[in-house]
Short mmCIF file of C-alpha atoms (C1' of nucleotides) and ligand atoms in Angstrom, two decimals:
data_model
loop_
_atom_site.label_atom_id
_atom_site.label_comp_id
_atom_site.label_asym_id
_atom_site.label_seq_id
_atom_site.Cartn_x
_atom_site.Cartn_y
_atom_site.Cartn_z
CA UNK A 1 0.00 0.00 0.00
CA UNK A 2 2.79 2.58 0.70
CA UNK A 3 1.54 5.34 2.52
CA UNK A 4 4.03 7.82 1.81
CA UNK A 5 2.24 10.83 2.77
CA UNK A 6 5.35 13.64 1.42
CA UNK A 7 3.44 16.50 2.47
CA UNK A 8 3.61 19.03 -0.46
CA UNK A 9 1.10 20.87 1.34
CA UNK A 10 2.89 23.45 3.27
CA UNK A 11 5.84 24.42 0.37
CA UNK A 12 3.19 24.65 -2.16
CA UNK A 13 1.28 27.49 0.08
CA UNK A 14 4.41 29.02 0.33
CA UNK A 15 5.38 28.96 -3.10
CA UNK A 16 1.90 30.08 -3.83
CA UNK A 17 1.56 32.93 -1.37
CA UNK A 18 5.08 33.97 -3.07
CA UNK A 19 4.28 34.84 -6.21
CA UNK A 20 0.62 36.39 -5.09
CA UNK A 21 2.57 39.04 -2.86
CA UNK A 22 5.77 39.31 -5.53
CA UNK A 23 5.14 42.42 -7.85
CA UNK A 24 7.51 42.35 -10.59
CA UNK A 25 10.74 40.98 -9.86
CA UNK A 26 11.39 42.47 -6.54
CA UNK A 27 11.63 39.98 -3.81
CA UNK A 28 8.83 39.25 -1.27
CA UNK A 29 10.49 40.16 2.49
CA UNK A 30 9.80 37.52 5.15
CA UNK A 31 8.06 39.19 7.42
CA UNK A 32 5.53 39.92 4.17
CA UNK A 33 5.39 36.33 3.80
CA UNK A 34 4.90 34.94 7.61
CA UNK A 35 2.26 37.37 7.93
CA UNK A 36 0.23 36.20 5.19
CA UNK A 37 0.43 32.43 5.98
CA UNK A 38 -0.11 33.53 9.59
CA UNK A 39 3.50 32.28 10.58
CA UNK A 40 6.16 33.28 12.81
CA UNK A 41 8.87 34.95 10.90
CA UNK A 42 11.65 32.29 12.79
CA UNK A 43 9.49 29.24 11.17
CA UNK A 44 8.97 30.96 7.84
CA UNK A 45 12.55 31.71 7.47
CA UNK A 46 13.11 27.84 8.47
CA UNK A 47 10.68 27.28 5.90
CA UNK A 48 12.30 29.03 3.40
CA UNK A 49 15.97 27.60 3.77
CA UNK A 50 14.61 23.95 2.95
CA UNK A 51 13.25 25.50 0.41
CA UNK A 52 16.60 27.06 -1.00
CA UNK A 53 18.03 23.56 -0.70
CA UNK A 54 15.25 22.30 -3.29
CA UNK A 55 15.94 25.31 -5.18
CA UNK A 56 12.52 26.42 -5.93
CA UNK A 57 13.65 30.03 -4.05
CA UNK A 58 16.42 32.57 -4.19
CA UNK A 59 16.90 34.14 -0.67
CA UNK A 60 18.89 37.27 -0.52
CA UNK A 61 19.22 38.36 3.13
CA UNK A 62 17.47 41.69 4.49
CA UNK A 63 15.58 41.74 0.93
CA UNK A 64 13.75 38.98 0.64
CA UNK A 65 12.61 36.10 -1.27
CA UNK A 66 12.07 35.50 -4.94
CA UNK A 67 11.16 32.46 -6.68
CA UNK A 68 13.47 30.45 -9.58
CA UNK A 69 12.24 28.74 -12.96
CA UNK A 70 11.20 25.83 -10.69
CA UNK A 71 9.35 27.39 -8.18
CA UNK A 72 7.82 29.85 -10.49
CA UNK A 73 6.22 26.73 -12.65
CA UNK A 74 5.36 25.00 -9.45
CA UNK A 75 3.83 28.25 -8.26
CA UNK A 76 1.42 28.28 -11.04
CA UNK A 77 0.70 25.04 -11.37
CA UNK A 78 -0.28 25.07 -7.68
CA UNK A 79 -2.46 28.17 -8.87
CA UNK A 80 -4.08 26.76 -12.25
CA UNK A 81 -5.23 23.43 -9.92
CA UNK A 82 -6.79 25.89 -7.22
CA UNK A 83 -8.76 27.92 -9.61
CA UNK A 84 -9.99 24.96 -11.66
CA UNK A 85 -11.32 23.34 -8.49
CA UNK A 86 -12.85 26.47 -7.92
CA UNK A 87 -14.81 26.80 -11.12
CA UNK A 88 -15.59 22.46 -10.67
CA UNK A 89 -17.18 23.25 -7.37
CA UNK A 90 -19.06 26.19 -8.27
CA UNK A 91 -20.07 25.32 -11.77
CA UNK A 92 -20.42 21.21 -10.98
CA UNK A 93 -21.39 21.18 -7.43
CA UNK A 94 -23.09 24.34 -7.08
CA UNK A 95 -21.34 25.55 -3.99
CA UNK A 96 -21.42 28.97 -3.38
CA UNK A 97 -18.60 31.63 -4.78
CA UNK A 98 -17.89 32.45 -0.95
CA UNK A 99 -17.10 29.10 0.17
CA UNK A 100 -15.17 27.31 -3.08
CA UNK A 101 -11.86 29.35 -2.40
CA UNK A 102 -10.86 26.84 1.00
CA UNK A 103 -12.16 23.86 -0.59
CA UNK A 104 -9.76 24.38 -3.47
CA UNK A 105 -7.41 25.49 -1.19
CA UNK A 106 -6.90 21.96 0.07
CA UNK A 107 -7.52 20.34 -3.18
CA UNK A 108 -4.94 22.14 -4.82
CA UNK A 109 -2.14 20.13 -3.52
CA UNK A 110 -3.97 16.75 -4.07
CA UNK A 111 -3.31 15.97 -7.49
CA UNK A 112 -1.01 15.90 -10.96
CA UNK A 113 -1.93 16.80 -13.99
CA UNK A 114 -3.11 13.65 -14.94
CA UNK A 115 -6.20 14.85 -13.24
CA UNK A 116 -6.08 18.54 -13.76
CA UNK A 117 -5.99 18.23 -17.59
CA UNK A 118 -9.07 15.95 -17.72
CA UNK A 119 -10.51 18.31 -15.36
CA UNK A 120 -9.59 21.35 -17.10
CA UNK A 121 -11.49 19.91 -20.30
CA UNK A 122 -14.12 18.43 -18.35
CA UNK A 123 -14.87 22.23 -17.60
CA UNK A 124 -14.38 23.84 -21.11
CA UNK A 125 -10.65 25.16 -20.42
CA UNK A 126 -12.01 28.47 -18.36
CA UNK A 127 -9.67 31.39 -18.40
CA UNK A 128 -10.53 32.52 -15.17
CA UNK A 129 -11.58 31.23 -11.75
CA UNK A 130 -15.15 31.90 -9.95
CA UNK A 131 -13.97 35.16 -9.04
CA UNK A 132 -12.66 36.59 -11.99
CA UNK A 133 -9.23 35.59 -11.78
CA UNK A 134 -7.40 34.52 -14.39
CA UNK A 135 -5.84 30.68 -15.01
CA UNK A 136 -2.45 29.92 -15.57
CA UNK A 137 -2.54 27.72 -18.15
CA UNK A 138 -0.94 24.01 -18.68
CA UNK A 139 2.24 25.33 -19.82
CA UNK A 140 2.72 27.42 -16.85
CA UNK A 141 1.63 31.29 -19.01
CA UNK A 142 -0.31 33.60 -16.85
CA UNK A 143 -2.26 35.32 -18.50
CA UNK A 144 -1.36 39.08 -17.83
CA UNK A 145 -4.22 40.70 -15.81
CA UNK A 146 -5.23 44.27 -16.30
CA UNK A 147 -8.13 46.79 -14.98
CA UNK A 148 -8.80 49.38 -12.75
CA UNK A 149 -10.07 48.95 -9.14
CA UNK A 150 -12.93 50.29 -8.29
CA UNK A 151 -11.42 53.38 -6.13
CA UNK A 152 -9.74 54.29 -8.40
CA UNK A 153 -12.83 55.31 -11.01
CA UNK A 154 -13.55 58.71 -11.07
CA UNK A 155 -17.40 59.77 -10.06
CA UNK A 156 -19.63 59.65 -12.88
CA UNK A 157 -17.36 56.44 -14.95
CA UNK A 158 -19.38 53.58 -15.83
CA UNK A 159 -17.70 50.29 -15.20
CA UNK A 160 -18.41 46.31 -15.51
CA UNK A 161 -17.17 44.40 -12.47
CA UNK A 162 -14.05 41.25 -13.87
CA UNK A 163 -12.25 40.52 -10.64
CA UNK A 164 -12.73 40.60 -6.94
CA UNK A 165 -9.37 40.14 -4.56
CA UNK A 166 -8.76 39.09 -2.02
CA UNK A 167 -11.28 35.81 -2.10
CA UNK A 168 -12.18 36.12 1.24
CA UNK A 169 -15.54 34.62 2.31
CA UNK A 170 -16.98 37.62 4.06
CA UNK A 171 -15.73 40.39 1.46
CA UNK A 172 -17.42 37.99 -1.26
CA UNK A 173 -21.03 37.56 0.65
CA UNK A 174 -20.68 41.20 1.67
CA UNK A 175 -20.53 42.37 -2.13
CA UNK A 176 -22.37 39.86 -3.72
CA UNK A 177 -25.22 40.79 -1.06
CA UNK A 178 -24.84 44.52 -2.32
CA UNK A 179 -25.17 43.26 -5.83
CA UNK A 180 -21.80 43.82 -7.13
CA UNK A 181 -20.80 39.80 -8.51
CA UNK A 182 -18.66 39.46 -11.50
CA UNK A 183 -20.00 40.94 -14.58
CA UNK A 184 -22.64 43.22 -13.07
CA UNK A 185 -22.39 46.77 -14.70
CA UNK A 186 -22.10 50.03 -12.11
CA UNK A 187 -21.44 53.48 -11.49
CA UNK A 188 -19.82 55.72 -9.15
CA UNK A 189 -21.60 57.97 -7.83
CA UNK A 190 -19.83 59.74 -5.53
CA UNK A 191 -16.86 59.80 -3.27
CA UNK A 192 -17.09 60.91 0.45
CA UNK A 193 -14.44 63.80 0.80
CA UNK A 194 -13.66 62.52 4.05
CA UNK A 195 -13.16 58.47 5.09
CA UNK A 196 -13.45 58.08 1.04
CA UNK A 197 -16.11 55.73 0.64
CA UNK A 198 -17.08 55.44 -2.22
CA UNK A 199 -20.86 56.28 -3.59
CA UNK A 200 -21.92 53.54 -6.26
CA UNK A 201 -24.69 52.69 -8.09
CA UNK A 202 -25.69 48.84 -9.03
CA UNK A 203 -28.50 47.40 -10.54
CA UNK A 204 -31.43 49.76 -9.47
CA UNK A 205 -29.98 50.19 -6.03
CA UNK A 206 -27.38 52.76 -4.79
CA UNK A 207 -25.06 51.58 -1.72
CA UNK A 208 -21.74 52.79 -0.15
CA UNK A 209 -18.77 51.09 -0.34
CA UNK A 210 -15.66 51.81 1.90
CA UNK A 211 -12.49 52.85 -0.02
CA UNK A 212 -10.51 49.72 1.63
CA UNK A 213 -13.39 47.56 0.08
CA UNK A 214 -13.58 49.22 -3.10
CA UNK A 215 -10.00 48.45 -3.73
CA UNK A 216 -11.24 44.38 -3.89
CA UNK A 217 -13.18 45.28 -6.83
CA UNK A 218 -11.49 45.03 -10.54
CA UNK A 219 -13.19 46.64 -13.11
CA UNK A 220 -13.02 47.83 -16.68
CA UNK A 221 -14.59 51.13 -17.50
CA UNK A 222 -17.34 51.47 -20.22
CA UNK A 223 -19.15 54.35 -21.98
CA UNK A 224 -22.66 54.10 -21.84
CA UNK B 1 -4.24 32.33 5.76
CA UNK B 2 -3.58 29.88 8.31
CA UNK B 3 -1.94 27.35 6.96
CA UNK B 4 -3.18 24.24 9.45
CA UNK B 5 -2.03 21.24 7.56
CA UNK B 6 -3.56 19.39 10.61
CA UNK B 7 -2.18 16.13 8.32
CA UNK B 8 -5.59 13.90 8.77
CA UNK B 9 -4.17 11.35 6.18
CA UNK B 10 -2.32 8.93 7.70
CA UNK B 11 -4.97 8.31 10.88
CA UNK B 12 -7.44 8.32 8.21
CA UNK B 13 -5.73 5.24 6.20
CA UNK B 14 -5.30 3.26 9.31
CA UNK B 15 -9.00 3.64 10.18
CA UNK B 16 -9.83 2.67 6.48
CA UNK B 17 -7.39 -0.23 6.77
CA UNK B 18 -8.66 -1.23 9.60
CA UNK B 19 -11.84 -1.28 8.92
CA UNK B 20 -11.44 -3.26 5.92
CA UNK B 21 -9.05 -5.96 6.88
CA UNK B 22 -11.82 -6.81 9.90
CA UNK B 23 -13.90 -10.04 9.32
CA UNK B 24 -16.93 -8.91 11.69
CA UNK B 25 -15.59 -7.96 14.95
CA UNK B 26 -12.41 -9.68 15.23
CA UNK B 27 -9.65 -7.53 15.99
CA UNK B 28 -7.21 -6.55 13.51
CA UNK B 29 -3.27 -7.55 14.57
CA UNK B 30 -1.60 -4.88 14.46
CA UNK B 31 1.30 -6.63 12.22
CA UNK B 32 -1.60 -7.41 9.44
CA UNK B 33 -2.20 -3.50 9.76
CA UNK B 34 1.18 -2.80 9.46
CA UNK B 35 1.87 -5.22 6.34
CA UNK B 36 -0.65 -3.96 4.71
CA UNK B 37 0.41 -0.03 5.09
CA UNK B 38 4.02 -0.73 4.29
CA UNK B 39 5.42 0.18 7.86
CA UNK B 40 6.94 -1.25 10.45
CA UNK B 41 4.87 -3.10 13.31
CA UNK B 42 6.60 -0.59 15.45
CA UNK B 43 5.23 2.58 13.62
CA UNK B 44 1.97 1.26 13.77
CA UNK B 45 1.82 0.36 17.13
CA UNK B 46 2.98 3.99 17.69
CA UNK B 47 0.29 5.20 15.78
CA UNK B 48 -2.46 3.04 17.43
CA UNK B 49 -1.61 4.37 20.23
CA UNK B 50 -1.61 8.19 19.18
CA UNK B 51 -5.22 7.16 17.93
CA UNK B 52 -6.30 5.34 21.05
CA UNK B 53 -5.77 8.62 22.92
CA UNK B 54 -8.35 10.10 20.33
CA UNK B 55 -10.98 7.48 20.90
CA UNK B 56 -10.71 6.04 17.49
CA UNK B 57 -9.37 2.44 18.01
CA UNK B 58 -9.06 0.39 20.79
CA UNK B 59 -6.70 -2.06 21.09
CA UNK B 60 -6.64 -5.36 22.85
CA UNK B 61 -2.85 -6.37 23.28
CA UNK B 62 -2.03 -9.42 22.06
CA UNK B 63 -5.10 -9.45 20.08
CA UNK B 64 -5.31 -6.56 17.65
CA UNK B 65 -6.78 -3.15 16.65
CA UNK B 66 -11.02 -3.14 16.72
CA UNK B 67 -12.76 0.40 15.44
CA UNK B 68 -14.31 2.34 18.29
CA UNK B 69 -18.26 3.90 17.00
CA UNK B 70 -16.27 7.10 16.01
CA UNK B 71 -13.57 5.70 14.39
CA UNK B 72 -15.74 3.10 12.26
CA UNK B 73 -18.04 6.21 11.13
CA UNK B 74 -15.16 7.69 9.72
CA UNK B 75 -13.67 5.34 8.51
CA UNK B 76 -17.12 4.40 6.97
CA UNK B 77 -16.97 8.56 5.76
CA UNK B 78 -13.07 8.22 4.03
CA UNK B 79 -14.44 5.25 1.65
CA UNK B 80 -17.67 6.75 0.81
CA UNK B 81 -15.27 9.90 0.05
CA UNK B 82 -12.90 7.20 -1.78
CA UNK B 83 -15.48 5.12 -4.10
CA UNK B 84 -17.24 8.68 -4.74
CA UNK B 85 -14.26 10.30 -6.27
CA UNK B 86 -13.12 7.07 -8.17
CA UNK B 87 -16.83 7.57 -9.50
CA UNK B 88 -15.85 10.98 -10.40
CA UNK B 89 -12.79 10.14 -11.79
CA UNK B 90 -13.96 7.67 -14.89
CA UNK B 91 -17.52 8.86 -14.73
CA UNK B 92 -16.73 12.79 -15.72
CA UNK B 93 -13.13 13.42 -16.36
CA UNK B 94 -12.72 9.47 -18.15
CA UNK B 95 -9.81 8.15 -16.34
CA UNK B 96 -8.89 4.86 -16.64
CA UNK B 97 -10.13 2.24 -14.24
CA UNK B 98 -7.22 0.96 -13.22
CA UNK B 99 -5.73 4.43 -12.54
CA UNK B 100 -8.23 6.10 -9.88
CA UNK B 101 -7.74 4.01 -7.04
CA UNK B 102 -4.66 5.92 -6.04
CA UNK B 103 -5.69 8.72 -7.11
CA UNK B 104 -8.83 9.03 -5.00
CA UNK B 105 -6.54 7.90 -2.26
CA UNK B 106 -5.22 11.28 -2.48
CA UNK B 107 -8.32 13.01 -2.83
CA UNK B 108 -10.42 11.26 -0.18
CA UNK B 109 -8.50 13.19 2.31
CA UNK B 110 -9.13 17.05 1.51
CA UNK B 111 -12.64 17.11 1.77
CA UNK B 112 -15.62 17.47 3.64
CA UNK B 113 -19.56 16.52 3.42
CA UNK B 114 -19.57 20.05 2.11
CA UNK B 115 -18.47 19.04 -0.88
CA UNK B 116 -19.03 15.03 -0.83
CA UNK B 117 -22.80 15.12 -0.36
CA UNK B 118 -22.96 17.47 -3.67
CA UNK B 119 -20.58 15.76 -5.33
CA UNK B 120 -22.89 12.30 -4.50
CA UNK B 121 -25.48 14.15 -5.65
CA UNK B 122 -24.01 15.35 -8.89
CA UNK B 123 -22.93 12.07 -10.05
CA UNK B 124 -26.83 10.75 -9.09
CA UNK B 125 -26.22 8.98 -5.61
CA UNK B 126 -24.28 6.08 -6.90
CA UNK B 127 -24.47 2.69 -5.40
CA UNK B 128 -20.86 1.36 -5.95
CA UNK B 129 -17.29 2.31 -6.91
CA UNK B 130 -16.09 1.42 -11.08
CA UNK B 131 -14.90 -1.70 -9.32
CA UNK B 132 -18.09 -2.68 -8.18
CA UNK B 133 -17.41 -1.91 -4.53
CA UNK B 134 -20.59 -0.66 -2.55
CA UNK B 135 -20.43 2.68 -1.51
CA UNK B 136 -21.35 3.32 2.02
CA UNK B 137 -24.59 5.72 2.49
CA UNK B 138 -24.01 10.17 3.89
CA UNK B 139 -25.78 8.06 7.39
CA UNK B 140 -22.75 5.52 7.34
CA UNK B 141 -24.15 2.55 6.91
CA UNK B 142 -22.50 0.54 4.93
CA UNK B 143 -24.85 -1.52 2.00
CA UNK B 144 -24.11 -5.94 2.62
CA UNK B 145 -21.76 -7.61 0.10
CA UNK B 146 -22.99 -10.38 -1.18
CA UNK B 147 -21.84 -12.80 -3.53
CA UNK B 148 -19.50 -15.51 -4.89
CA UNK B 149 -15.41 -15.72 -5.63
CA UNK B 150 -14.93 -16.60 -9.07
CA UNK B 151 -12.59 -19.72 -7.26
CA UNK B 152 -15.54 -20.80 -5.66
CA UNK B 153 -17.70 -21.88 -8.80
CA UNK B 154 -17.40 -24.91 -9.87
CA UNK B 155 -17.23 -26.37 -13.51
CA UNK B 156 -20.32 -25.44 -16.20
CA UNK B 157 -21.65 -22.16 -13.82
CA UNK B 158 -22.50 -19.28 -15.36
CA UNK B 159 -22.17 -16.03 -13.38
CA UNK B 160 -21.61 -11.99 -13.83
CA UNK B 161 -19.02 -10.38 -12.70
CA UNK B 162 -20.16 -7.59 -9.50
CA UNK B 163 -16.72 -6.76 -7.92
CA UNK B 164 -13.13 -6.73 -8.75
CA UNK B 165 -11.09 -6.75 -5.55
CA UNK B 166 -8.62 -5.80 -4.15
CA UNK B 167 -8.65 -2.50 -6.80
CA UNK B 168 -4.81 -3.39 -7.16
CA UNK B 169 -3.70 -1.26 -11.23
CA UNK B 170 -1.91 -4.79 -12.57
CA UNK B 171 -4.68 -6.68 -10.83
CA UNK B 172 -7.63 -4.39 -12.95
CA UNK B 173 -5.45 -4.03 -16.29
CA UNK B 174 -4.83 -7.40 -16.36
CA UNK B 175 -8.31 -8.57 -15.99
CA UNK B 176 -10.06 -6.19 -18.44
CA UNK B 177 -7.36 -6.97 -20.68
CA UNK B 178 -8.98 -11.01 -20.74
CA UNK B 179 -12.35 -9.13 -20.88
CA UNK B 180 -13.69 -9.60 -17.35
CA UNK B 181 -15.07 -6.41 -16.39
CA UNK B 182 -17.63 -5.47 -14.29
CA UNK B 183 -20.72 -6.81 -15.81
CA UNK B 184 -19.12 -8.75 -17.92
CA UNK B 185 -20.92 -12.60 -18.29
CA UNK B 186 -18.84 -15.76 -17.73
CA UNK B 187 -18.68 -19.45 -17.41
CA UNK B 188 -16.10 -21.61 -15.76
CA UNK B 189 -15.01 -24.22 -18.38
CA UNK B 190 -13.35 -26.05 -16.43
CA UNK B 191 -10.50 -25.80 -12.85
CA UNK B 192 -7.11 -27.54 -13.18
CA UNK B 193 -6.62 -30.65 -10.82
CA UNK B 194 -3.08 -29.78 -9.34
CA UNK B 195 -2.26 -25.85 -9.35
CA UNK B 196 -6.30 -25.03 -9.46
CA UNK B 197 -6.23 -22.62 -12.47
CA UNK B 198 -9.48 -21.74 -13.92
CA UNK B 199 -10.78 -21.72 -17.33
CA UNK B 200 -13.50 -20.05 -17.90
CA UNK B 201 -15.12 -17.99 -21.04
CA UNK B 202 -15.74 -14.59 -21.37
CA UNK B 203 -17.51 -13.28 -24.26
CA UNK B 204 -16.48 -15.60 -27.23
CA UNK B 205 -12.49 -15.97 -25.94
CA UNK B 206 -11.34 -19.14 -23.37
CA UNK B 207 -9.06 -17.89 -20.69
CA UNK B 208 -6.75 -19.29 -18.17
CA UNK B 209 -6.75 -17.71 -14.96
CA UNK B 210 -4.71 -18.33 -11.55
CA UNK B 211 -6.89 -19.36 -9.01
CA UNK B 212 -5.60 -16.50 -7.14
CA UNK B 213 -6.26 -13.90 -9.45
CA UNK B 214 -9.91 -15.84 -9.56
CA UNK B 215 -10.11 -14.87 -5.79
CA UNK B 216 -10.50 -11.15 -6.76
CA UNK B 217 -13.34 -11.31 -9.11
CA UNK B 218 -17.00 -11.78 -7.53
CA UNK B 219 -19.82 -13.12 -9.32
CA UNK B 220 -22.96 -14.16 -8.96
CA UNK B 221 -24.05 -17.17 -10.65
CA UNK B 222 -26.98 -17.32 -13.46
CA UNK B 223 -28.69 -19.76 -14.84
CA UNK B 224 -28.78 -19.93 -18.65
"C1'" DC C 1 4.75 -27.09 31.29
"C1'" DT C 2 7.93 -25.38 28.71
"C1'" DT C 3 9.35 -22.72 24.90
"C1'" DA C 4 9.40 -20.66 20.27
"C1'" DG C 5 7.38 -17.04 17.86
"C1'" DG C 6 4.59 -13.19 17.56
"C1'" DT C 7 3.85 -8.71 20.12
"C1'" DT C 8 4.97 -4.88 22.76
"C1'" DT C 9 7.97 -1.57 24.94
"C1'" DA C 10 12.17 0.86 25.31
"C1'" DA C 11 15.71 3.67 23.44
"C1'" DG C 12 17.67 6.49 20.16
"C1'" DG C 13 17.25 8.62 15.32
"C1'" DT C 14 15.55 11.21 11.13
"C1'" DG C 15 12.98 14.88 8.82
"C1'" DT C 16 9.14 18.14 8.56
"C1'" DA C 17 6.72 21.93 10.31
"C1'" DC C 18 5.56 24.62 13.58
"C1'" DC C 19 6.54 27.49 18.42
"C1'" DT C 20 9.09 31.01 21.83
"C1'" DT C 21 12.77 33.75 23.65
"C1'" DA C 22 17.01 35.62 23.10
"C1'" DT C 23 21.02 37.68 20.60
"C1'" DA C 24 23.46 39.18 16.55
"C1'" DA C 25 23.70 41.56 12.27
"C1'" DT C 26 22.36 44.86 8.96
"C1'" DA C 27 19.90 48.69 6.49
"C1'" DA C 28 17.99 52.83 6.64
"C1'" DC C 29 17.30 57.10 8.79
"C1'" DT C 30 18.48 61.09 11.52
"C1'" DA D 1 28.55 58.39 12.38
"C1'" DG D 2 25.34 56.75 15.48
"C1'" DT D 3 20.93 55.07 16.57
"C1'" DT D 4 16.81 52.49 15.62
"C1'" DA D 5 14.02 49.19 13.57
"C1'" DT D 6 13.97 45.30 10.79
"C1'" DT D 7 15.85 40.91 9.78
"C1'" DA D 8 18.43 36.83 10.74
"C1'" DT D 9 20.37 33.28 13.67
"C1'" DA D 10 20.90 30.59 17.69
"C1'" DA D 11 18.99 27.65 21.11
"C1'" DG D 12 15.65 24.79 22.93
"C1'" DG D 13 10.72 22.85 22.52
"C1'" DT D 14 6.49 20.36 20.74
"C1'" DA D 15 4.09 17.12 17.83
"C1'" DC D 16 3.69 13.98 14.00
"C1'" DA D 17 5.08 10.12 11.42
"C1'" DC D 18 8.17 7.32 10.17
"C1'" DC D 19 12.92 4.24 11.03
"C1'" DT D 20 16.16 0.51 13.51
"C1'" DT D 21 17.83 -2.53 17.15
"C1'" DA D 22 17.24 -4.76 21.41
"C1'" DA D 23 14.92 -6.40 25.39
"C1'" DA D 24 10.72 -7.84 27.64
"C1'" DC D 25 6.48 -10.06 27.44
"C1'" DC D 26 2.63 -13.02 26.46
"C1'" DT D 27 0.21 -16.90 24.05
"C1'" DA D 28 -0.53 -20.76 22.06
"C1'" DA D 29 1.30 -24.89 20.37
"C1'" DG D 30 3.90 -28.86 21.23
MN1 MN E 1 -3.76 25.22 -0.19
MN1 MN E 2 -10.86 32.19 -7.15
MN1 MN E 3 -5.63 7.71 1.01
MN1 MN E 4 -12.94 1.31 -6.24
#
DNA sequence: CTTAGGTTTAAGGTGTACCTTATAATAACT
DNA sequence: AGTTATTATAAGGTACACCTTAAACCTAAG
């Protein structure tokens, strides 16, 4: 039977959260990284010299981390099985937007591409997850991703909503309850001088969005 | 983020082992365990012991492992999570029989009813694994095997082919190769005096099969 | 009733993945 | 140049899941 169990869980997040919080070329810092996987900086360093050793990262000291070839096409092949899941369980299973991110999040690391191919056909080969965000593809491209976010419209610009980041369950159900899910059209209204919340119209209804919140919403701008 | 990794795998492959090297409710030695998982009798004991504190086994020294109420429902939950992916795996994304086993090893791990039950539901609440195995119900009860070993027919039966155990890749491939598959109709043609091979027929070819390779396929027997 | 063989415990290791509490080193800022 | 804040390393732990070798123990068979 061989149980082997390997564990490619915890690398792969890492590897994952790398390249999410890596903006160009310049290397991710540490303490960047340990926060976001909710780690202590000691462990995540740890963490990040086995990693060195399997060469899937480049570590330069006091600057931070960066990922190589390998890691990069691990990194996104990590990333094209989560958002595949995600569109499997919400477009197969029916599970709501707000709840496929975690599910994926463990399924992601439970299989080769001899399953995520099939899969990937199964579903059409979709360019983008539940949420707007775009698939790697098999050969490890990422499709580059552009758009405004939402505060940064100016009052009175139409716009049609593509993305929404950070998938986090209560941002999701908070937005889709106000109406604003991928593809819905809106307008801003107006922004508040002050705390800069932002004024939007969507649908038939008008609601207020704070600028923090506003920032989770991608959009492209239309003229209508 | 929280990364948890929480690891449920391993505990979660003794319970299944467990659960399905038990002939009613004999113990399990803990040295059949550990042949079957690959490790040492050591390891295992280790482990037992790790899930003894958890109220998941309880062992009987000298005697062997036996499934506490909790640790027999979830064992009861991995397989239905096991057969129900293999389902998945041949049903929509048209893997190969003899290749989903492991992979729904894998898989059986990472998720919850939250997904399982609409996953059952998705591929119509279905009664057995592609090798024929039943699948146990969301309540945990587990539907009553019936039915013959191929090695147990004797000369001019005719019987169909229900189950093809245990779901071992050379095992499957070999067998569909002859043409027994699940469903498949059969007669024994006759059993060799000293080393017990079988011949039997299956569809218009004659083949020769071990009579411990018989041992895996169940039938039930027709009359025609 | 003895004893051989299967079973368990003990002891010491490995590697992964986390933790905390220091201390050292460096980069960036005044 | 000196101070401060960030970053890294060192040291010592925990827990899991495996390993080996050796001693102790029990059971069942002879
Ligand atoms: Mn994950
Ligand atoms: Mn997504
Ligand atoms: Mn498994
Ligand atoms: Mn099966």
């Amino acid at each position: 039977m061989s149980i082997r169990t390997g564990s490619r869980e915890s690398p792969e997040m890492y590897l994952k959260s790398i390249y999410q919080l890596g903006v160009g070329d310049a290397p991710v810092p540490i303490s960047t990284l340990s926060n976001r996987l909710g780690i202590s900086p000691v462990s995540a360093t740890e963490m990040i010299h086995r990693m060195e050793k399997r060469r899937l990262v480049k570590h330069i000291p006091y600057k931070g981390v960066s990922l190589t070839k390998r890691g990069l096409k691990q990194a996104l092949a990590v990333l094209r099985r989560h958002r595949l899941w995600e569109r499997f369980l919400t477009d197969r299973l029916g599970l709501p937007w707000e709840q496929v991110h975690d599910v994926a999040c463990s399924l992601e690391h439970s299989v080769g591409p001899e399953v995520t191919e099939p899969l990937a056909a199964d579903l059409g080969e979709p360019a983008t997850c539940p949420h707007g965000n775009p698939i790697p593809t098999a050969e490890g491209e990422m499709p580059s991703e552009r758009g405004l976010r939402l505060h940064e419209l100016s009052a009175g610009q139409r716009a049609v909503v593509d993305v929404i980041r950070p998938e986090n369950a209560e941002i999701l159900e908070h937005l889709a309850s106000h109406g604003v899910t991928l593809g819905a059209e809106l307008e801003l209204i107006e922004i508040e001088p002050l705390d800069g919340a932002r004024t939007i119209s969507v649908g038939s209804k008008q609601v207020v969005i704070g600028k923090e919140l506003a920032s989770c919403v991608v959009v492209h701008p239309i003229h209508a």
